[in-house]
mmCIF file of C-alpha atoms in Angstrom:
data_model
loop_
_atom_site.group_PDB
_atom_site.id
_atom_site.type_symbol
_atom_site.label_atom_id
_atom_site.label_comp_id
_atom_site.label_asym_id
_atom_site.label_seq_id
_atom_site.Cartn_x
_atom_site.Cartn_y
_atom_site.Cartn_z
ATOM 1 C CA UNK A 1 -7.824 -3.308 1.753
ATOM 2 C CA UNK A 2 -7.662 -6.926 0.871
ATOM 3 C CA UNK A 3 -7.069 -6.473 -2.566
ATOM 4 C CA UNK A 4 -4.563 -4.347 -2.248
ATOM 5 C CA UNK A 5 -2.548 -6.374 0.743
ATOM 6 C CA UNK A 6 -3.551 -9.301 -1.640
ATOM 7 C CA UNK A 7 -1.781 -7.793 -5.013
ATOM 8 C CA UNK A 8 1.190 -7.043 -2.577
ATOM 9 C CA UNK A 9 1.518 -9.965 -1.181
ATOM 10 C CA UNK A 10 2.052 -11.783 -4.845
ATOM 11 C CA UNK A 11 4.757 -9.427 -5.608
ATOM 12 C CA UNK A 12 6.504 -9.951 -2.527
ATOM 13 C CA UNK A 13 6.546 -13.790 -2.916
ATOM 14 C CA UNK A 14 7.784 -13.242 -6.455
ATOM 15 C CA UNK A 15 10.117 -10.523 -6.228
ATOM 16 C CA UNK A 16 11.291 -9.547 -2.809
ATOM 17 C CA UNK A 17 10.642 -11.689 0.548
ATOM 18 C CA UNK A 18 13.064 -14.585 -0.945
ATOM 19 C CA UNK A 19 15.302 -12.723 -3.220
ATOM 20 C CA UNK A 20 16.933 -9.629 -1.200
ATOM 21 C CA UNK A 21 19.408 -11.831 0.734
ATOM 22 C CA UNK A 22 22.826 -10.691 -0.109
ATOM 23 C CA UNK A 23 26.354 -11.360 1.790
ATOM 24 C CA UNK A 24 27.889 -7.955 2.137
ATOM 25 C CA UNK A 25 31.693 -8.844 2.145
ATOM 26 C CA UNK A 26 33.146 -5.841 4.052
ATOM 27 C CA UNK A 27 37.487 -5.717 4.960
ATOM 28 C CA UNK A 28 36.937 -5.231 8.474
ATOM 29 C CA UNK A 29 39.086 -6.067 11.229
ATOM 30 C CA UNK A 30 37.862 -9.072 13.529
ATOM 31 C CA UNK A 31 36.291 -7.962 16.261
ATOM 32 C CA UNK A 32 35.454 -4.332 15.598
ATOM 33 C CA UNK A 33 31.894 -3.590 14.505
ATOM 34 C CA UNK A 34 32.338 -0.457 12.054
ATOM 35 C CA UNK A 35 29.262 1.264 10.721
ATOM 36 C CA UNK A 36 28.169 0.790 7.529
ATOM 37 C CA UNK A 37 26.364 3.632 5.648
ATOM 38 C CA UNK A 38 23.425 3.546 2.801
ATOM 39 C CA UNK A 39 22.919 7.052 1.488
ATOM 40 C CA UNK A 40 22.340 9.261 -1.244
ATOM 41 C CA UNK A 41 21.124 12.304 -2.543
ATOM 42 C CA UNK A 42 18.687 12.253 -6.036
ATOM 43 C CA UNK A 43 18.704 15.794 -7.859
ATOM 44 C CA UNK A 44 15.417 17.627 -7.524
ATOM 45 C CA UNK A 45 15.286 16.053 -3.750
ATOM 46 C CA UNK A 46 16.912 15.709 -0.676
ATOM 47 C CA UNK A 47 19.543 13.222 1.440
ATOM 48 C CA UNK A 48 18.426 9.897 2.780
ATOM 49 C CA UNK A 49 20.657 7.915 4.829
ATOM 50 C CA UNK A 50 20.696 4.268 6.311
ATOM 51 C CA UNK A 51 22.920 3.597 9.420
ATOM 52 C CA UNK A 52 23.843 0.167 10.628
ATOM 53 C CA UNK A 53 26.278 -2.073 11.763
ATOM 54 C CA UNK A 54 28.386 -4.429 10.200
ATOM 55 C CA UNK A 55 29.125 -8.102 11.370
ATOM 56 C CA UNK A 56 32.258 -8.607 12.974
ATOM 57 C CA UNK A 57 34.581 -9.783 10.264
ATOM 58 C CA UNK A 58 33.070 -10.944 6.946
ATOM 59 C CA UNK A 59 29.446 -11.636 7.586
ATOM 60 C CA UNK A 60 25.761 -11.926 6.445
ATOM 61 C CA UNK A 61 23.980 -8.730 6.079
ATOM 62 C CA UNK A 62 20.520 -10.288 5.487
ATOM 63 C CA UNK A 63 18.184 -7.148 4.490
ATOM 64 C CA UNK A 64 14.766 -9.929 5.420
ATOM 65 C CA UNK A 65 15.907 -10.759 8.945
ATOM 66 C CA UNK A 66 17.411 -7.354 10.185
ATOM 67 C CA UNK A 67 17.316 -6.809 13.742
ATOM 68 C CA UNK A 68 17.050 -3.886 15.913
ATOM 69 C CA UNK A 69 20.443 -4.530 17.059
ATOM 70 C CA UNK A 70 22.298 -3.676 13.583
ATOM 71 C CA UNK A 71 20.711 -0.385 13.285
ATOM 72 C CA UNK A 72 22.121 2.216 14.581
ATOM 73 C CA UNK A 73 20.065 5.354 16.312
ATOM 74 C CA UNK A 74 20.306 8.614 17.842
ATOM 75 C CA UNK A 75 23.373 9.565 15.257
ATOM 76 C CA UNK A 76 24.499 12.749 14.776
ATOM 77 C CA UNK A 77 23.880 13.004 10.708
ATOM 78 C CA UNK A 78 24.685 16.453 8.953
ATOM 79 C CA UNK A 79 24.701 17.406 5.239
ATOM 80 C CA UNK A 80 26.211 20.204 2.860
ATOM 81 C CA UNK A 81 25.976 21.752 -0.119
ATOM 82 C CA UNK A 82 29.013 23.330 -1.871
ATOM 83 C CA UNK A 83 30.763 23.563 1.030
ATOM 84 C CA UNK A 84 28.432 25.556 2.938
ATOM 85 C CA UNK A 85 26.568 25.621 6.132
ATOM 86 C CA UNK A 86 25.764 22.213 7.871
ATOM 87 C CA UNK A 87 22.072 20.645 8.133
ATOM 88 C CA UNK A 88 21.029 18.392 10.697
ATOM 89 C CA UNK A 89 19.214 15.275 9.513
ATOM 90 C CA UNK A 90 16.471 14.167 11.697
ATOM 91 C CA UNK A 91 15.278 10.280 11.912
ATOM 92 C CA UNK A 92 12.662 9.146 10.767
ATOM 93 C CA UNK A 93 10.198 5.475 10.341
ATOM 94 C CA UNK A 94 9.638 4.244 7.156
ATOM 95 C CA UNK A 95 5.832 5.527 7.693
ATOM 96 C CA UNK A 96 7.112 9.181 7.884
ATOM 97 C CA UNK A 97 9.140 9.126 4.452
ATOM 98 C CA UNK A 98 7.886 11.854 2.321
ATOM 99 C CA UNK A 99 6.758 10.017 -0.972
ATOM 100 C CA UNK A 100 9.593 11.014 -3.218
ATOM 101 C CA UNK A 101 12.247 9.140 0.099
ATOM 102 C CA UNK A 102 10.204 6.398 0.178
ATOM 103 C CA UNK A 103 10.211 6.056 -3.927
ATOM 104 C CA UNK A 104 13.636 5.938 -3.781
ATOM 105 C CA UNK A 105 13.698 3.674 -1.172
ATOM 106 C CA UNK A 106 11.238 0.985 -2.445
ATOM 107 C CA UNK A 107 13.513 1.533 -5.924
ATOM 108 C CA UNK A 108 16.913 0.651 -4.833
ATOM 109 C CA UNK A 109 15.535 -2.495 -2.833
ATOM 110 C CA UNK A 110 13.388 -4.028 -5.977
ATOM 111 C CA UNK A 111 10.121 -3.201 -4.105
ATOM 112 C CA UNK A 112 7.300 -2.473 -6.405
ATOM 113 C CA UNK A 113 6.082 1.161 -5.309
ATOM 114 C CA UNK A 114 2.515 -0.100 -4.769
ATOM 115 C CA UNK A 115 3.674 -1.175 -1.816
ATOM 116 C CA UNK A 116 3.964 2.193 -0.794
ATOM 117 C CA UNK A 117 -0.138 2.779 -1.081
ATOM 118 C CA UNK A 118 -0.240 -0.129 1.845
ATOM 119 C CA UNK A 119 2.235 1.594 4.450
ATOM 120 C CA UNK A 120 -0.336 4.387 5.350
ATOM 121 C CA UNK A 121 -2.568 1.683 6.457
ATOM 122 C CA UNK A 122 -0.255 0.658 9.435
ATOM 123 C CA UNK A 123 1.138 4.452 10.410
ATOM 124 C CA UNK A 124 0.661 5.098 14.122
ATOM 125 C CA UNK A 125 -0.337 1.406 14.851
ATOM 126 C CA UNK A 126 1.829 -1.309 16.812
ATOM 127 C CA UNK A 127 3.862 -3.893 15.090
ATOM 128 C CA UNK A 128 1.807 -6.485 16.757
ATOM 129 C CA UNK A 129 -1.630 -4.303 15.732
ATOM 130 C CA UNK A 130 -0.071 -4.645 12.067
ATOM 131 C CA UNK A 131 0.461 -8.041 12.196
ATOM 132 C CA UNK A 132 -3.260 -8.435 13.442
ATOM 133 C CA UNK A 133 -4.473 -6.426 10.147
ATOM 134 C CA UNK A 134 -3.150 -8.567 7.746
ATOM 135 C CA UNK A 135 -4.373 -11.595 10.010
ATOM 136 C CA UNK A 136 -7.999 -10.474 9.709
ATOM 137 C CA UNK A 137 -7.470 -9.844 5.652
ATOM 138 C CA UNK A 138 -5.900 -13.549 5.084
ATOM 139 C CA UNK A 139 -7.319 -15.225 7.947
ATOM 140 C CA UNK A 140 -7.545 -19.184 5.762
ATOM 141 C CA UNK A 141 -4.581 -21.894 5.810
ATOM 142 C CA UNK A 142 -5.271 -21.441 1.902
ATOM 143 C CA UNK A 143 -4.087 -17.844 2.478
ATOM 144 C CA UNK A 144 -0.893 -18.725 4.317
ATOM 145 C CA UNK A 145 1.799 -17.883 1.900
ATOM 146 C CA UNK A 146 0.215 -14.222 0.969
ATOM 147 C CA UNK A 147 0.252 -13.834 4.891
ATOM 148 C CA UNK A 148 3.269 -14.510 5.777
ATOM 149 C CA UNK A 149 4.406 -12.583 2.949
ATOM 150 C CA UNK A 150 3.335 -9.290 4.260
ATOM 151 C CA UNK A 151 4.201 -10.132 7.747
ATOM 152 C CA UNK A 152 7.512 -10.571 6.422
ATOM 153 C CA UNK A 153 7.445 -7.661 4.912
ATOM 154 C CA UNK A 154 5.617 -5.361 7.796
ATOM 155 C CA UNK A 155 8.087 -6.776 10.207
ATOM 156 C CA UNK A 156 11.472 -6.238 8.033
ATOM 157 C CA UNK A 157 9.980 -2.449 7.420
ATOM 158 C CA UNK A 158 9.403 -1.532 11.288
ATOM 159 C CA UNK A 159 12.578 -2.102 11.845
ATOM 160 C CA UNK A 160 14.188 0.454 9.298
ATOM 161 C CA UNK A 161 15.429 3.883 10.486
ATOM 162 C CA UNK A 162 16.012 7.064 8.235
ATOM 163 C CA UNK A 163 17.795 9.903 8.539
ATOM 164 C CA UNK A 164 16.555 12.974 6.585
ATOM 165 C CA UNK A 165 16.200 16.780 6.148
ATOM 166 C CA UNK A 166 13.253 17.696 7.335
ATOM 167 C CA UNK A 167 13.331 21.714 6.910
ATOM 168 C CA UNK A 168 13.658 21.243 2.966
ATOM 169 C CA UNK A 169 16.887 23.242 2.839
ATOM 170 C CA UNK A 170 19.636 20.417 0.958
ATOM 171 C CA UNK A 171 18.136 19.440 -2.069
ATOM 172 C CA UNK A 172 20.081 18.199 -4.766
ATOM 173 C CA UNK A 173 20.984 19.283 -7.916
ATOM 174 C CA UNK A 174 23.447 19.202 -10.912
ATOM 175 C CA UNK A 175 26.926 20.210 -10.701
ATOM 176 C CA UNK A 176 26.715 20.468 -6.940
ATOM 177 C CA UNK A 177 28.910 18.427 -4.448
ATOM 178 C CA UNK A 178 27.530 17.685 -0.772
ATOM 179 C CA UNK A 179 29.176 16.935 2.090
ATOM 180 C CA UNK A 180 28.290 14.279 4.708
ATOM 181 C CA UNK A 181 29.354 14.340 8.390
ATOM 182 C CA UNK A 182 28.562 10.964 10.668
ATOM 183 C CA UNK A 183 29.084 11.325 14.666
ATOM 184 C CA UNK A 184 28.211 7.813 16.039
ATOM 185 C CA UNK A 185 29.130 5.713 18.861
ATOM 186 C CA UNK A 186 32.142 7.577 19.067
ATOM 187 C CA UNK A 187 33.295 7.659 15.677
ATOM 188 C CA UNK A 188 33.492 10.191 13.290
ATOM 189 C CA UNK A 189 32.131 9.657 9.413
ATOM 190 C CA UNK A 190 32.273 11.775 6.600
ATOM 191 C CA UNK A 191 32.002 11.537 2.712
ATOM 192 C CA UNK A 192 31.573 13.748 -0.080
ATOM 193 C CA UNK A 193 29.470 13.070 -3.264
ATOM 194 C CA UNK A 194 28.356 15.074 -6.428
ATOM 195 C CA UNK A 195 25.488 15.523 -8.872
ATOM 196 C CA UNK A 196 26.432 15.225 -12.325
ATOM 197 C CA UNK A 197 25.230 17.914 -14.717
ATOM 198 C CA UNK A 198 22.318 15.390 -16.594
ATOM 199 C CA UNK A 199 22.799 13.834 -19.669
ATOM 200 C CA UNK A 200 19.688 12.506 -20.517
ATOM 201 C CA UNK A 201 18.549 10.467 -23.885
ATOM 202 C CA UNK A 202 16.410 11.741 -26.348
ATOM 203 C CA UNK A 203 13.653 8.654 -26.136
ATOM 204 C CA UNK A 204 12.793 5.491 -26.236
ATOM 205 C CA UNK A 205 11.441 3.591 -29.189
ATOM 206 C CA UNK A 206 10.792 -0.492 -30.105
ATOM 207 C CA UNK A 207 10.748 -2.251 -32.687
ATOM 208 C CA UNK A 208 8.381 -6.169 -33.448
ATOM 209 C CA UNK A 209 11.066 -9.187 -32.460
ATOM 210 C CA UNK A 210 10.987 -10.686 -36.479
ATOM 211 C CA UNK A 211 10.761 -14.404 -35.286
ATOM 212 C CA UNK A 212 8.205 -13.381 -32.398
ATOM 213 C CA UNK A 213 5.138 -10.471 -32.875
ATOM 214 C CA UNK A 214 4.363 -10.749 -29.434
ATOM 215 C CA UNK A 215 7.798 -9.386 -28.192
ATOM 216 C CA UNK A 216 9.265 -6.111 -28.651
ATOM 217 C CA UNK A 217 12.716 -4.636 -28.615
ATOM 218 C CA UNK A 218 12.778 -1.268 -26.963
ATOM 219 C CA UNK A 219 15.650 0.774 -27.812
ATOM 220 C CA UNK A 220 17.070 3.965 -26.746
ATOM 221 C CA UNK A 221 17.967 6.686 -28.381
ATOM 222 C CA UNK A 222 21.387 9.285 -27.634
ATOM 223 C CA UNK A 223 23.203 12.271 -28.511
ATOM 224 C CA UNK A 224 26.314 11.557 -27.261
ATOM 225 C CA UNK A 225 28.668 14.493 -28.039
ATOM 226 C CA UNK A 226 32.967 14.966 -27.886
ATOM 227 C CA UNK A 227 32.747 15.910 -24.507
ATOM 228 C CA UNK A 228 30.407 13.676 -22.526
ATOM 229 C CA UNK A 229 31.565 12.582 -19.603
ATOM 230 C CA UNK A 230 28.529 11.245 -17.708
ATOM 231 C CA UNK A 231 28.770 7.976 -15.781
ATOM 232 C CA UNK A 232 25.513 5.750 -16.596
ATOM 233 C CA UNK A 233 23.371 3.557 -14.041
ATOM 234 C CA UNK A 234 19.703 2.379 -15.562
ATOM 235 C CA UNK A 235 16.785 0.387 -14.554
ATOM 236 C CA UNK A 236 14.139 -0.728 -15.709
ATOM 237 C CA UNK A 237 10.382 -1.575 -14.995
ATOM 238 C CA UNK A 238 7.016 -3.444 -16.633
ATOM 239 C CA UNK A 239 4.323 -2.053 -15.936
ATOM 240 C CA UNK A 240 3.388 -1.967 -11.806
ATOM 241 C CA UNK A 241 6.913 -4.322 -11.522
ATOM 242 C CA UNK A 242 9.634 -3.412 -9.169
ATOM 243 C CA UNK A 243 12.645 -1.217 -10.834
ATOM 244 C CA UNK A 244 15.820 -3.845 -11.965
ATOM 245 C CA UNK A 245 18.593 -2.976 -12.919
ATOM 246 C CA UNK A 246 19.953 -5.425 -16.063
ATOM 247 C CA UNK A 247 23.324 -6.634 -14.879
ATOM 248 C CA UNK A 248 24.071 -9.229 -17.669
ATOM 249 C CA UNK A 249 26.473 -7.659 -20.602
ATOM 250 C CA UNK A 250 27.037 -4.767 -18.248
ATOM 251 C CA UNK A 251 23.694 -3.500 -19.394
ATOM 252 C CA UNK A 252 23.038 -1.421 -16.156
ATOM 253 C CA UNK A 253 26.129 0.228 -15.946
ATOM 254 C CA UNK A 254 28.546 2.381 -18.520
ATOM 255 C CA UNK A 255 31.852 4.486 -17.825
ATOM 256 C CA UNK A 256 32.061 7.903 -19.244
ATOM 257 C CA UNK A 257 34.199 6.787 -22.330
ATOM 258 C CA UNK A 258 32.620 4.172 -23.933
ATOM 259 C CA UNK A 259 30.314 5.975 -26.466
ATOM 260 C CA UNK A 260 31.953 9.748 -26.491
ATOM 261 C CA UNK A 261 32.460 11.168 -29.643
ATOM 262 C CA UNK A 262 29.653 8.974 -31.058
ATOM 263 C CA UNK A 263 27.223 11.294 -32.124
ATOM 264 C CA UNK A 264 23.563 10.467 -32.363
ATOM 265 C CA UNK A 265 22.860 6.506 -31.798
ATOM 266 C CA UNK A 266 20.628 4.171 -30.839
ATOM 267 C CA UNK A 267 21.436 1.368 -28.418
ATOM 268 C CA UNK A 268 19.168 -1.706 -27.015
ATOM 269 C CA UNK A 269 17.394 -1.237 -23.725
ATOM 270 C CA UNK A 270 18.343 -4.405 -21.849
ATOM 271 C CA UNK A 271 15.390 -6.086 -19.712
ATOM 272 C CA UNK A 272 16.297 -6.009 -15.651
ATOM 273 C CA UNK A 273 15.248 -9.741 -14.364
ATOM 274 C CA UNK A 274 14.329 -10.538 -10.688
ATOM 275 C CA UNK A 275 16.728 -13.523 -9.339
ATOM 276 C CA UNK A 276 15.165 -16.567 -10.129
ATOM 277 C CA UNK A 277 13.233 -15.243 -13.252
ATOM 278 C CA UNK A 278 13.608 -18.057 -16.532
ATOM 279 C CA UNK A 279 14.098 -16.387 -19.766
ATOM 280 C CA UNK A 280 15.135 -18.213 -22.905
ATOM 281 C CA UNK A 281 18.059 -17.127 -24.153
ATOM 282 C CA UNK A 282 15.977 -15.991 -27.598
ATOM 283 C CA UNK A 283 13.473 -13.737 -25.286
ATOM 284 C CA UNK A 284 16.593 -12.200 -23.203
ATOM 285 C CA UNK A 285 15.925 -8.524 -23.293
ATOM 286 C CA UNK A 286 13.135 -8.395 -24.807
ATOM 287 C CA UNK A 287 9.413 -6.889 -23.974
ATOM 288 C CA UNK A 288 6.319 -8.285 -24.662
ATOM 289 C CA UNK A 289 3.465 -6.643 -26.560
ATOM 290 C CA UNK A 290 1.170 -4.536 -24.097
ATOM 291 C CA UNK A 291 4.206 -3.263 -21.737
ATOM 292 C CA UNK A 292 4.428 -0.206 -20.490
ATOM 293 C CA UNK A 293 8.492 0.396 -20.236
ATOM 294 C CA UNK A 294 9.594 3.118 -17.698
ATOM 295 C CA UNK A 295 13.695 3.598 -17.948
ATOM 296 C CA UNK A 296 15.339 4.821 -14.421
ATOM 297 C CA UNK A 297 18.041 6.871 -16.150
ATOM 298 C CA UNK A 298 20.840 7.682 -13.611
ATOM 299 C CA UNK A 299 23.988 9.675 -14.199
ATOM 300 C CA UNK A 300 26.326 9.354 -11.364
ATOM 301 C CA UNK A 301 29.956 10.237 -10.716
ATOM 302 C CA UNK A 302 32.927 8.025 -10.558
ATOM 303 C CA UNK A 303 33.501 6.365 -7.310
ATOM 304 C CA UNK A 304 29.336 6.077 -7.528
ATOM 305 C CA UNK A 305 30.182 4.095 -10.825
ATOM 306 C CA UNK A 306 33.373 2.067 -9.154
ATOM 307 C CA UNK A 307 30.855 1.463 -6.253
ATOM 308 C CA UNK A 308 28.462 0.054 -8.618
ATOM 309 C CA UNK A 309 30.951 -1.875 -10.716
ATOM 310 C CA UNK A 310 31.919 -3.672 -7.448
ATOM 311 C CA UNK A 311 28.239 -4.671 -7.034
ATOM 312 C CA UNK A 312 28.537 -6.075 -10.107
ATOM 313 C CA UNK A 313 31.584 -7.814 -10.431
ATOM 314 C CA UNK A 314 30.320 -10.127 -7.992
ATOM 315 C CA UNK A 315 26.666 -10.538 -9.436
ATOM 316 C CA UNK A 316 23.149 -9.321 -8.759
ATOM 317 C CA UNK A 317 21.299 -5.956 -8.951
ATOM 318 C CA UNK A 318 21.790 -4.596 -5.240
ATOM 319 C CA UNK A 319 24.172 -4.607 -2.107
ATOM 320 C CA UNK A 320 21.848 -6.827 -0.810
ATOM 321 C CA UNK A 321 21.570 -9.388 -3.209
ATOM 322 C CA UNK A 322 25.050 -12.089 -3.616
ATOM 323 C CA UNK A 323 28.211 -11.650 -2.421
ATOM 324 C CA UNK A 324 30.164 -8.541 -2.792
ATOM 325 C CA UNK A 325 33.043 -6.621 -1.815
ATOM 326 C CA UNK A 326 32.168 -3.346 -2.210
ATOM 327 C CA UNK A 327 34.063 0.075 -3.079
ATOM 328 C CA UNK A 328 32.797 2.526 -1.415
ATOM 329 C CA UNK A 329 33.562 6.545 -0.022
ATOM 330 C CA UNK A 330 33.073 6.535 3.180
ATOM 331 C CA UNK A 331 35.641 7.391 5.467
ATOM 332 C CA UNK A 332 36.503 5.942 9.247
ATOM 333 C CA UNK A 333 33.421 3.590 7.840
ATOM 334 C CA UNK A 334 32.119 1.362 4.605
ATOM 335 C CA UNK A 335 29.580 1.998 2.132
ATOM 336 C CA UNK A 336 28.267 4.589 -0.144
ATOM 337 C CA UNK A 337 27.486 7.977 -0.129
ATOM 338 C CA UNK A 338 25.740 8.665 -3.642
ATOM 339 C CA UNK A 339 24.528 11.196 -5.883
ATOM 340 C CA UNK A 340 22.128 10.820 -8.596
ATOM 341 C CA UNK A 341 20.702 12.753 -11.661
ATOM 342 C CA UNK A 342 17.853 11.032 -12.647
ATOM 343 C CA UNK A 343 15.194 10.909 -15.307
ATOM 344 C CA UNK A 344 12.275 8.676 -16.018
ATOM 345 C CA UNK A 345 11.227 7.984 -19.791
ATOM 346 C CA UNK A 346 7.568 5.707 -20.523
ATOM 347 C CA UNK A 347 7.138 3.622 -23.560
ATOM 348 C CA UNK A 348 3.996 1.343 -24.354
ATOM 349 C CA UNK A 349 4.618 -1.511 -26.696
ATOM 350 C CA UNK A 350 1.506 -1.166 -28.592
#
């Protein structure tokens, strides 16, 4: 187990614990204390949502030190297809997410997914019995910053709460709209989203850097035809590294116009960097020999895209990351109910 909590613990220090702070600039009224909703629905799977509240006013949403007091419980969370019949979501811990949640999860907060092998290890136990765990694996002074690195992180994750279907019957797919209904604290929610039909790439390939044979260029190849209409968001991830979406020259993020009509092309995959990551400027984008590539291909609709575009008008890679104020769908409420078509392409730079 020490290995593992050990490789984790690197990767938070590097890429989550002291990165994932991000002021969340909402236009709420002083004084009222609106919900704020994190939710989507990939194709091929079904809803998760996120339910908390907001700061009074503009405030600091800080994802690392959330408290019990800004989530919000015992909501009444339905979803639809089409505009059929209503399911109840049920909540859940983040050590009852079925793996595919809990991938999408760890993805959208820059979370390498290996730290999804290390959750099963503290189901069913107390916080304070977690806590004790990774005690007894890093139990030197030399060992402090790994500890409190996954304390950080078992402590932020305990206090999460899910909402989800549990009977399998909403699961997403393309060209389908679903509905979502919110009854909380005596306010009404509701949203509606859609799965774009998927307009995927064809693949990946690289090509040697001429002034550097240790880096790689990995480029993507498209068939963009006369009618495509798909809204783009991508990530991307080395190896066992977290999923990040490349925000410089709007690399994560494309409208449905700008390459219609095109034909077949190929375009440069842009690198996604965690905050704080140094790059020269001659080594932005690039891979290095020995990578394995995985592109998070995402086509989403338009006020996903507008939601997104807020994100990034203001900087970083999440909502949780610098400040933003965001564009979002839901009504009587803020923030995002989203739908994703998504596929997953591999490369190794060889």
């Amino acid at each position: 187990m020490k290995k593992l909590l050990f490789a984790i613990s690197s990767l938070l220090i590097s890429t989550i614990i002291f990165s994932c702070e991000k002021e969340i600039i909402l236009d709420i009224i002083p004084g009222e204390n609106d919900p704020v909703v994190e939710a989507w629905i990939y194709d091929n799977s079904g809803p998760l949502v996120m339910l908390s509240r907001q700061f009074d006013g503009y405030g600091t949403f800080n994802q690392a030190d959330l408290t019990d007091s800004l989530v919000i419980k015992n909501a009444t969370i339905k979803v639809g297809a089409n505009g059929g019949p209503m399911t109840q979501l049920v909540e859940q811990d983040i050590f009852e997410l079925p793996q595919d949640l809990l991938d999408q999860f760890l993805d959208a907060n820059r979370i390498p997914r290996d730290f999804g092998q290390v959750l099963p290890l503290f189901a069913n136990l107390t916080l304070e019995q977690q806590i004790a765990i990774v005690a007894q694996n890093f139990p030197s002074e030399e060992e402090k910053e790994e500890r409190e690195a996954v304390v950080a992180f078992i402590q932020y994750v305990n206090k999460l709460n899910f909402y989800i279907d549990t009977t399998n019957t909403i699961i997403g797919s393309g060209g389908s709209s679903y509905e979502l209904e919110i009854d909380t604290e005596g306010k009404i929610l509701s949203a509606v989203t859609t799965i774009p039909i998927k307009q995927d790439i064809n693949f990946l390939t690289y090509e040697i850097d001429p002034d550097n044979d240790t880096l790689a260029q990995v480029k993507v190849n498209l068939t963009v035809p006369n009618n495509f209409d798909a809204f783009v968001l991508l990530a991307t991830r080395r190896n066992d590294n977290a999923f990040i979406i490349p925000d410089y020259f709007g690399g994560g993020l494309s409208d449905n116009g700008i390459y219609a009509g095109s034909g077949t092309i190929t375009l440069p995959l842009l690198r996604g960097y965690t905050d704080g990551e140094n790059t020269d400027l001659s080594e932005l984008g690039l891979y290095a020999l020995g990578d394995e590539v995985t592109l998070k291909w995402q086509n989403i609709d338009e006020v996903t895209y507008n939601f997104w575009f807020s994100v990034f008008n203001d900087g970083g890679d999440t909502p949780f990351s610098a400040a933003t104020l965001i564009q979002g769908n839901i009504t009587n409420g803020f923030g995002i109910w989203a739908g994703y078509n998504t596929s997953y392409t591999t490369i190794i730079i060889e």
